[in-house]
């Protein structure tokens, strides 16, 4: 069953990459097009979505079976270690995977993930900048996550050979073993199809930093999401929460064969190890339930529906009225300068921005800034001005040298953030 799920994930992932565009402007549009226009696109994406969840479930159940039967003990220590590393890799794949559609869920999940990475002592800022591909969330960061989601996909097949099988027992691979495997595989495949048809893969609205969104990660990260809300695991103590408690828990799980070296394998004869695992699993289920219940209460209090449901309902209404149903950001018509008479336009010229972006903001040596507010928030634009971006140098010192003040530059960033295509 596990291998069938992996086959589904890899094959559907290969199909999805044929249509997916890994940049902020087109990522959402490519996923929406795949889901609404491409034949069987919604089915393929749904199978990939549900396959990702099912593989986590399968690996969790397998981990529990191995732990409570004591199968991780000598001489299978490395089997357990490699298996747990693969489990962590699959969780990482789940995280990088649901980032890719670049809807609101993906955007805010990325922000949280990068801030967590930033808490690592000494290396935090370097790790964060590496994952972003720069000092802000942009296309390079998405490309890194796309590559991460693709490259590690095959890790599920990397398991060390088991040389401890009983040599006296054997069974013909064909047809006995193969038939059993395919029977289970067919059941799993039908199950994925049923889930896909009954509950298609969700897709919210395009990423919008200023949107009022109730953030919610995928179900297998709900426990960590809830845990990081508590005072002792957030704010000034986020390092303790992320690296301290979580690190010790995952480290103990990884090193279980070396911490529990007794010969006894029956779980009821290993009260300490079994009790710790049962308590840990109960804590994960409890935190998951609390997070989900709190999310439902927030939706009820705000009168909102989950974004993907609201988007689907709006799309059906638009379709019934004969209106375009796409939510993808685009610039089908010429984009005009928003608030052209604002004093920030003079700041734009005085700071020397017209040298690269032209007086009409359509771009010369640099890119067009019309509609730049669809791509970057005010804070991100201010960061670009102060620190540069890709090949663009920092312009803050030059602007100050031209007699501009911090207020002028802040207002310029605010004005540029208003340059949106839909206006």
Short mmCIF file of C-alpha atoms in Angstrom, two decimals:
data_model
loop_
_atom_site.label_atom_id
_atom_site.label_comp_id
_atom_site.label_asym_id
_atom_site.label_seq_id
_atom_site.Cartn_x
_atom_site.Cartn_y
_atom_site.Cartn_z
CA UNK A 1 0.00 0.00 0.00
CA UNK A 2 2.79 2.42 0.87
CA UNK A 3 4.55 1.85 -2.42
CA UNK A 4 1.32 2.37 -4.38
CA UNK A 5 0.87 5.72 -2.65
CA UNK A 6 4.45 6.65 -3.52
CA UNK A 7 3.86 5.67 -7.16
CA UNK A 8 0.77 7.88 -7.19
CA UNK A 9 2.70 10.78 -5.64
CA UNK A 10 5.62 10.55 -8.05
CA UNK A 11 3.56 10.05 -11.22
CA UNK A 12 1.02 12.74 -10.34
CA UNK A 13 3.86 15.05 -9.28
CA UNK A 14 5.54 14.59 -12.65
CA UNK A 15 2.27 15.50 -14.37
CA UNK A 16 1.78 18.57 -12.17
CA UNK A 17 5.27 19.90 -12.97
CA UNK A 18 4.34 19.95 -16.66
CA UNK A 19 1.90 22.79 -15.94
CA UNK A 20 3.24 24.39 -12.79
CA UNK A 21 5.10 27.72 -13.07
CA UNK A 22 7.39 28.42 -10.08
CA UNK A 23 7.11 32.19 -9.79
CA UNK A 24 4.93 34.40 -7.65
CA UNK A 25 3.00 36.01 -10.50
CA UNK A 26 2.10 32.81 -12.35
CA UNK A 27 2.16 30.05 -9.73
CA UNK A 28 -1.44 30.49 -8.64
CA UNK A 29 -2.66 30.96 -12.20
CA UNK A 30 -0.94 27.76 -13.33
CA UNK A 31 -2.51 25.72 -10.51
CA UNK A 32 -5.93 27.24 -11.11
CA UNK A 33 -5.63 26.54 -14.84
CA UNK A 34 -4.58 22.96 -14.14
CA UNK A 35 -7.49 22.45 -11.79
CA UNK A 36 -10.20 24.06 -13.93
CA UNK A 37 -9.11 23.79 -17.57
CA UNK A 38 -6.82 20.77 -18.04
CA UNK A 39 -8.57 17.46 -18.66
CA UNK A 40 -8.46 15.39 -15.45
CA UNK A 41 -6.22 18.07 -13.91
CA UNK A 42 -8.36 18.33 -10.79
CA UNK A 43 -8.29 14.54 -10.42
CA UNK A 44 -4.50 14.36 -10.72
CA UNK A 45 -3.94 17.22 -8.27
CA UNK A 46 -6.46 15.69 -5.89
CA UNK A 47 -4.69 12.33 -6.00
CA UNK A 48 -1.40 14.07 -5.23
CA UNK A 49 -3.01 15.98 -2.37
CA UNK A 50 -4.63 12.94 -0.78
CA UNK A 51 -1.61 10.76 -1.49
CA UNK A 52 0.52 13.16 0.56
CA UNK A 53 -1.83 12.83 3.53
CA UNK A 54 -2.17 9.06 3.23
CA UNK A 55 1.58 8.49 3.08
CA UNK A 56 1.93 10.36 6.39
CA UNK A 57 -0.79 8.16 7.90
CA UNK A 58 0.85 4.99 6.58
CA UNK A 59 4.27 5.96 7.90
CA UNK A 60 2.82 6.88 11.30
CA UNK A 61 1.04 3.52 11.60
CA UNK A 62 4.17 1.68 10.49
CA UNK A 63 6.24 3.59 13.05
CA UNK A 64 3.82 2.67 15.82
CA UNK A 65 3.87 -1.01 14.83
CA UNK A 66 7.66 -1.13 14.75
CA UNK A 67 7.95 0.68 18.08
CA UNK A 68 5.43 -1.34 20.06
CA UNK A 69 6.70 -4.67 18.71
CA UNK A 70 10.27 -3.69 19.60
CA UNK A 71 11.39 -4.28 16.01
CA UNK A 72 13.71 -1.27 16.19
CA UNK A 73 16.07 -3.06 18.55
CA UNK A 74 19.36 -4.72 17.56
CA UNK A 75 20.24 -5.71 14.92
CA UNK A 76 17.79 -3.35 13.16
CA UNK A 77 18.90 -0.03 14.65
CA UNK A 78 19.84 1.51 11.30
CA UNK A 79 16.55 0.39 9.74
CA UNK A 80 14.78 2.47 12.38
CA UNK A 81 17.10 5.48 12.04
CA UNK A 82 16.79 5.58 8.25
CA UNK A 83 13.05 5.03 8.49
CA UNK A 84 12.62 7.93 10.91
CA UNK A 85 14.75 10.18 8.72
CA UNK A 86 12.50 9.29 5.78
CA UNK A 87 9.47 10.10 7.95
CA UNK A 88 10.91 13.54 8.73
CA UNK A 89 11.69 14.02 5.03
CA UNK A 90 8.10 13.20 4.10
CA UNK A 91 6.83 15.75 6.64
CA UNK A 92 9.16 18.28 5.05
CA UNK A 93 7.81 17.38 1.63
CA UNK A 94 4.30 17.98 2.90
CA UNK A 95 5.32 21.45 4.07
CA UNK A 96 7.09 22.45 0.85
CA UNK A 97 4.31 20.91 -1.23
CA UNK A 98 1.37 22.93 0.04
CA UNK A 99 3.39 26.12 -0.38
CA UNK A 100 3.51 25.78 -4.16
CA UNK A 101 -0.02 26.92 -5.18
CA UNK A 102 0.86 30.31 -3.65
CA UNK A 103 -2.58 30.99 -2.23
CA UNK A 104 -3.07 32.66 1.14
CA UNK A 105 -2.49 29.41 3.00
CA UNK A 106 0.83 28.95 1.21
CA UNK A 107 1.94 32.54 1.78
CA UNK A 108 1.31 32.64 5.52
CA UNK A 109 2.69 29.13 6.01
CA UNK A 110 5.87 30.26 4.27
CA UNK A 111 6.15 33.29 6.53
CA UNK A 112 5.79 31.17 9.66
CA UNK A 113 8.25 28.54 8.40
CA UNK A 114 10.88 31.15 7.59
CA UNK A 115 10.50 32.83 10.96
CA UNK A 116 10.95 29.47 12.68
CA UNK A 117 14.09 28.86 10.62
CA UNK A 118 15.30 32.30 11.67
CA UNK A 119 15.27 31.24 15.34
CA UNK A 120 18.15 28.78 14.90
CA UNK A 121 21.13 30.19 16.85
CA UNK A 122 23.82 31.86 14.71
CA UNK A 123 22.73 30.12 11.50
CA UNK A 124 19.09 31.26 11.60
CA UNK A 125 19.38 34.36 9.38
CA UNK A 126 21.56 32.46 6.90
CA UNK A 127 19.08 29.57 6.69
CA UNK A 128 16.18 31.97 6.28
CA UNK A 129 17.91 33.95 3.54
CA UNK A 130 18.91 30.73 1.75
CA UNK A 131 15.33 29.44 1.76
CA UNK A 132 14.03 32.82 0.58
CA UNK A 133 16.71 33.24 -2.03
CA UNK A 134 17.18 36.77 -0.70
CA UNK A 135 15.92 39.08 2.03
CA UNK A 136 12.21 38.85 1.11
CA UNK A 137 9.79 36.14 0.07
CA UNK A 138 10.08 36.04 -3.71
CA UNK A 139 10.41 33.83 -6.79
CA UNK A 140 13.81 32.41 -5.83
CA UNK A 141 12.39 31.14 -2.55
CA UNK A 142 9.59 29.39 -4.40
CA UNK A 143 12.06 27.78 -6.79
CA UNK A 144 14.05 26.43 -3.83
CA UNK A 145 10.92 24.92 -2.32
CA UNK A 146 9.88 23.47 -5.71
CA UNK A 147 13.28 21.83 -6.06
CA UNK A 148 13.06 20.57 -2.49
CA UNK A 149 9.65 19.07 -3.15
CA UNK A 150 10.89 17.34 -6.31
CA UNK A 151 14.34 16.11 -5.32
CA UNK A 152 13.35 14.50 -2.05
CA UNK A 153 10.36 12.68 -3.55
CA UNK A 154 12.36 9.56 -4.21
CA UNK A 155 13.57 9.31 -0.62
CA UNK A 156 10.62 7.10 0.23
CA UNK A 157 12.22 4.24 -1.68
CA UNK A 158 15.59 4.44 0.06
CA UNK A 159 15.58 1.78 2.76
CA UNK A 160 18.47 -0.40 3.87
CA UNK A 161 18.30 -4.09 2.97
CA UNK A 162 17.10 -6.44 5.70
CA UNK A 163 19.57 -9.26 6.13
CA UNK A 164 17.82 -10.67 9.18
CA UNK A 165 15.03 -12.53 7.35
CA UNK A 166 14.61 -16.17 8.22
CA UNK A 167 16.54 -18.14 5.56
CA UNK A 168 14.32 -21.21 5.85
CA UNK A 169 11.13 -19.41 4.80
CA UNK A 170 10.50 -18.41 1.21
CA UNK A 171 7.63 -17.66 -1.12
CA UNK A 172 7.46 -17.35 -4.88
CA UNK A 173 7.51 -13.70 -5.92
CA UNK A 174 5.30 -14.43 -8.94
CA UNK A 175 2.41 -14.90 -8.57
CA UNK A 176 2.04 -15.13 -4.77
CA UNK A 177 3.78 -12.02 -3.46
CA UNK A 178 3.11 -9.86 -6.52
CA UNK A 179 -0.60 -10.71 -6.54
CA UNK A 180 -0.99 -9.79 -2.87
CA UNK A 181 0.85 -6.52 -3.37
CA UNK A 182 -1.27 -5.52 -6.34
CA UNK A 183 -4.51 -6.45 -4.60
CA UNK A 184 -3.63 -4.11 -1.74
CA UNK A 185 -2.40 -1.51 -4.23
CA UNK A 186 -5.70 -1.54 -6.14
CA UNK A 187 -7.65 -1.05 -2.91
CA UNK A 188 -5.42 1.91 -1.99
CA UNK A 189 -5.73 3.42 -5.48
CA UNK A 190 -9.53 3.15 -5.43
CA UNK A 191 -9.53 4.73 -1.97
CA UNK A 192 -7.47 7.70 -3.20
CA UNK A 193 -9.82 8.15 -6.18
CA UNK A 194 -12.88 8.10 -3.91
CA UNK A 195 -11.33 10.74 -1.64
CA UNK A 196 -10.31 12.85 -4.64
CA UNK A 197 -13.76 12.82 -6.22
CA UNK A 198 -15.64 13.38 -2.96
CA UNK A 199 -13.28 16.09 -1.66
CA UNK A 200 -11.09 17.75 -4.34
CA UNK A 201 -7.77 19.34 -3.43
CA UNK A 202 -8.39 22.77 -1.86
CA UNK A 203 -7.31 26.02 -3.51
CA UNK A 204 -7.87 29.34 -1.78
CA UNK A 205 -7.53 32.90 -3.05
CA UNK A 206 -4.23 34.21 -4.47
CA UNK A 207 -1.63 35.16 -1.86
CA UNK A 208 -2.33 38.59 -0.43
CA UNK A 209 -0.18 39.84 2.48
CA UNK A 210 -2.89 42.32 3.52
CA UNK A 211 -5.74 39.80 3.43
CA UNK A 212 -7.64 39.01 6.62
CA UNK A 213 -7.00 35.28 6.79
CA UNK A 214 -7.43 32.72 9.56
CA UNK A 215 -4.19 30.77 9.03
CA UNK A 216 -4.35 27.00 9.12
CA UNK A 217 -1.64 24.48 8.16
CA UNK A 218 -2.31 20.98 6.87
CA UNK A 219 -3.64 18.54 9.44
CA UNK A 220 -0.31 16.83 10.12
CA UNK A 221 1.20 20.11 11.37
CA UNK A 222 -1.75 21.17 13.51
CA UNK A 223 -0.16 19.84 16.70
CA UNK A 224 2.99 21.92 16.15
CA UNK A 225 0.93 24.94 15.09
CA UNK A 226 -1.05 24.76 18.35
CA UNK A 227 2.02 24.04 20.46
CA UNK A 228 3.77 27.17 19.21
CA UNK A 229 0.83 29.28 20.40
CA UNK A 230 1.55 28.61 24.06
CA UNK A 231 3.53 31.28 25.99
CA UNK A 232 6.45 28.96 26.78
CA UNK A 233 6.88 28.07 23.10
CA UNK A 234 6.37 31.44 21.39
CA UNK A 235 7.61 35.00 21.54
CA UNK A 236 10.86 35.20 23.49
CA UNK A 237 10.65 31.47 24.16
CA UNK A 238 10.12 30.34 20.56
CA UNK A 239 13.67 28.98 20.47
CA UNK A 240 12.86 26.75 23.45
CA UNK A 241 9.64 25.66 21.80
CA UNK A 242 11.08 24.91 18.38
CA UNK A 243 14.53 23.57 19.17
CA UNK A 244 14.22 22.66 22.82
CA UNK A 245 11.13 20.57 23.45
CA UNK A 246 10.50 19.60 19.80
CA UNK A 247 14.17 18.87 19.19
CA UNK A 248 14.45 16.65 22.26
CA UNK A 249 11.25 14.79 21.34
CA UNK A 250 12.28 14.11 17.74
CA UNK A 251 15.84 13.35 18.80
CA UNK A 252 14.66 10.79 21.36
CA UNK A 253 12.46 9.18 18.71
CA UNK A 254 15.34 9.01 16.25
CA UNK A 255 17.73 7.53 18.82
CA UNK A 256 15.22 5.15 20.43
CA UNK A 257 17.24 1.98 19.59
CA UNK A 258 20.29 3.40 21.36
CA UNK A 259 18.33 4.66 24.39
CA UNK A 260 16.31 1.48 24.87
CA UNK A 261 18.97 -1.24 24.64
CA UNK A 262 17.22 -3.98 26.60
CA UNK A 263 16.46 -7.29 24.93
CA UNK A 264 12.76 -7.26 25.85
CA UNK A 265 10.51 -6.52 22.86
CA UNK A 266 6.98 -6.87 24.27
CA UNK A 267 5.53 -3.41 24.84
CA UNK A 268 3.91 -4.28 28.18
CA UNK A 269 7.32 -5.40 29.43
CA UNK A 270 8.80 -2.01 28.49
CA UNK A 271 6.65 0.32 30.64
CA UNK A 272 8.84 3.42 30.44
CA UNK A 273 9.33 3.42 26.66
CA UNK A 274 5.72 2.43 25.96
CA UNK A 275 4.30 5.00 28.39
CA UNK A 276 6.38 7.81 26.90
CA UNK A 277 5.25 6.92 23.38
CA UNK A 278 1.58 6.63 24.39
CA UNK A 279 1.72 9.99 26.19
CA UNK A 280 3.45 11.59 23.18
CA UNK A 281 0.82 10.27 20.76
CA UNK A 282 -1.97 11.42 23.09
CA UNK A 283 -0.37 14.89 23.26
CA UNK A 284 -0.19 15.08 19.45
CA UNK A 285 -3.84 14.08 19.11
CA UNK A 286 -4.88 16.50 21.84
CA UNK A 287 -3.03 19.46 20.31
CA UNK A 288 -4.41 18.61 16.88
CA UNK A 289 -7.96 18.53 18.24
CA UNK A 290 -7.50 21.82 20.11
CA UNK A 291 -6.12 23.53 16.99
CA UNK A 292 -8.97 22.30 14.80
CA UNK A 293 -11.65 23.20 17.35
CA UNK A 294 -10.18 26.68 17.76
CA UNK A 295 -10.12 27.11 13.98
CA UNK A 296 -13.80 26.17 13.71
CA UNK A 297 -14.69 28.60 16.51
CA UNK A 298 -12.80 31.40 14.75
CA UNK A 299 -14.65 30.71 11.51
CA UNK A 300 -17.98 30.70 13.32
CA UNK A 301 -17.20 33.91 15.22
CA UNK A 302 -16.12 35.74 12.06
CA UNK A 303 -18.95 34.36 9.94
CA UNK A 304 -16.45 33.11 7.38
CA UNK A 305 -16.09 29.86 5.52
CA UNK A 306 -12.80 28.12 4.70
CA UNK A 307 -11.21 30.01 1.81
CA UNK A 308 -11.29 27.14 -0.66
CA UNK A 309 -15.01 26.56 -0.07
CA UNK A 310 -15.78 30.27 -0.40
CA UNK A 311 -13.76 30.46 -3.62
CA UNK A 312 -15.56 27.45 -5.11
CA UNK A 313 -18.98 28.90 -4.25
CA UNK A 314 -18.07 32.24 -5.81
CA UNK A 315 -16.78 30.48 -8.92
CA UNK A 316 -20.06 28.58 -9.30
CA UNK A 317 -22.06 31.81 -8.92
CA UNK A 318 -19.91 33.59 -11.50
CA UNK A 319 -20.21 30.66 -13.88
CA UNK A 320 -24.01 30.71 -13.54
CA UNK A 321 -23.98 34.43 -14.39
CA UNK A 322 -21.68 33.92 -17.36
CA UNK A 323 -18.80 35.80 -15.72
CA UNK A 324 -15.09 34.82 -15.67
CA UNK A 325 -14.39 32.52 -12.73
CA UNK A 326 -10.61 32.93 -12.48
CA UNK A 327 -9.11 34.50 -9.34
CA UNK A 328 -5.57 34.50 -10.71
CA UNK A 329 -3.80 37.87 -10.68
CA UNK A 330 -3.21 39.11 -14.18
CA UNK A 331 -2.66 42.21 -16.26
CA UNK A 332 -4.82 41.65 -19.33
CA UNK A 333 -5.29 45.41 -19.78
CA UNK A 334 -2.79 48.25 -19.61
CA UNK A 335 -2.09 49.08 -15.98
CA UNK A 336 -2.20 52.77 -15.15
CA UNK A 337 -0.17 54.53 -12.47
CA UNK A 338 -2.26 54.71 -9.30
CA UNK A 339 -2.45 58.18 -7.69
CA UNK A 340 -0.10 59.73 -10.22
CA UNK A 341 -0.36 63.18 -8.61
CA UNK A 342 0.81 61.93 -5.22
CA UNK A 343 3.99 63.66 -3.91
CA UNK A 344 5.62 60.24 -3.94
CA UNK A 345 5.86 60.56 -7.73
CA UNK A 346 8.30 63.45 -7.24
CA UNK A 347 10.19 61.35 -4.69
CA UNK A 348 10.31 58.53 -7.24
CA UNK A 349 12.00 60.85 -9.75
CA UNK A 350 14.25 62.65 -7.25
CA UNK A 351 15.59 59.37 -5.85
CA UNK A 352 16.81 58.41 -9.31
CA UNK A 353 14.36 55.54 -9.75
CA UNK A 354 13.49 56.75 -13.25
CA UNK A 355 16.97 55.81 -14.44
CA UNK A 356 16.04 52.11 -14.36
CA UNK A 357 12.26 52.06 -14.13
CA UNK A 358 11.46 55.07 -16.40
CA UNK A 359 9.32 58.10 -15.61
CA UNK A 360 6.18 56.24 -16.72
CA UNK A 361 7.19 53.27 -14.52
CA UNK A 362 7.04 50.88 -17.48
CA UNK A 363 10.68 49.98 -17.03
CA UNK A 364 13.89 50.79 -18.89
CA UNK A 365 17.01 49.02 -17.63
CA UNK A 366 14.90 47.68 -14.75
CA UNK A 367 11.49 45.99 -14.66
CA UNK A 368 8.13 47.73 -14.86
CA UNK A 369 6.77 48.89 -11.52
CA UNK A 370 3.18 49.11 -12.66
CA UNK A 371 1.29 46.59 -10.60
CA UNK A 372 4.29 46.05 -8.28
CA UNK A 373 1.88 46.12 -5.32
CA UNK A 374 0.49 42.77 -6.49
CA UNK A 375 3.90 41.22 -5.92
CA UNK A 376 5.36 43.01 -2.89
CA UNK A 377 3.97 44.54 0.29
CA UNK A 378 5.00 47.99 1.57
CA UNK A 379 7.45 46.43 4.03
CA UNK A 380 9.04 44.31 1.31
CA UNK A 381 9.39 47.30 -1.02
CA UNK A 382 11.07 49.27 1.77
CA UNK A 383 13.45 46.35 2.30
CA UNK A 384 14.29 46.35 -1.41
CA UNK A 385 15.04 50.09 -1.33
CA UNK A 386 17.31 49.69 1.70
CA UNK A 387 19.02 46.38 0.89
CA UNK A 388 18.67 45.87 -2.85
CA UNK A 389 17.15 42.95 -4.73
CA UNK A 390 18.92 40.44 -6.99
CA UNK A 391 21.00 42.63 -9.34
CA UNK A 392 19.44 45.88 -8.11
CA UNK A 393 21.70 47.74 -5.64
CA UNK A 394 20.44 49.34 -2.45
CA UNK A 395 19.10 52.84 -3.23
CA UNK A 396 18.56 54.15 0.31
CA UNK A 397 21.89 55.97 0.67
CA UNK A 398 21.54 57.54 -2.77
CA UNK A 399 18.05 58.78 -1.90
CA UNK A 400 19.28 60.31 1.38
CA UNK A 401 22.14 61.94 -0.53
CA UNK A 402 19.54 63.56 -2.80
CA UNK A 403 18.01 65.29 0.21
CA UNK A 404 15.16 62.86 0.86
CA UNK A 405 14.11 61.93 4.39
CA UNK A 406 13.07 58.63 5.93
CA UNK A 407 9.47 59.85 5.82
CA UNK A 408 9.80 60.50 2.08
CA UNK A 409 11.17 57.01 1.50
CA UNK A 410 8.51 55.38 3.67
CA UNK A 411 5.81 57.26 1.78
CA UNK A 412 7.38 56.18 -1.52
CA UNK A 413 7.21 52.53 -0.42
CA UNK A 414 3.59 53.01 0.66
CA UNK A 415 2.74 54.58 -2.71
CA UNK A 416 4.47 51.85 -4.70
CA UNK A 417 2.55 49.22 -2.73
CA UNK A 418 -0.67 50.82 -4.03
CA UNK A 419 0.33 50.16 -7.64
CA UNK A 420 -1.95 47.17 -8.20
CA UNK A 421 -3.11 45.76 -11.50
CA UNK A 422 -6.78 45.57 -10.53
CA UNK A 423 -6.89 49.32 -10.02
#
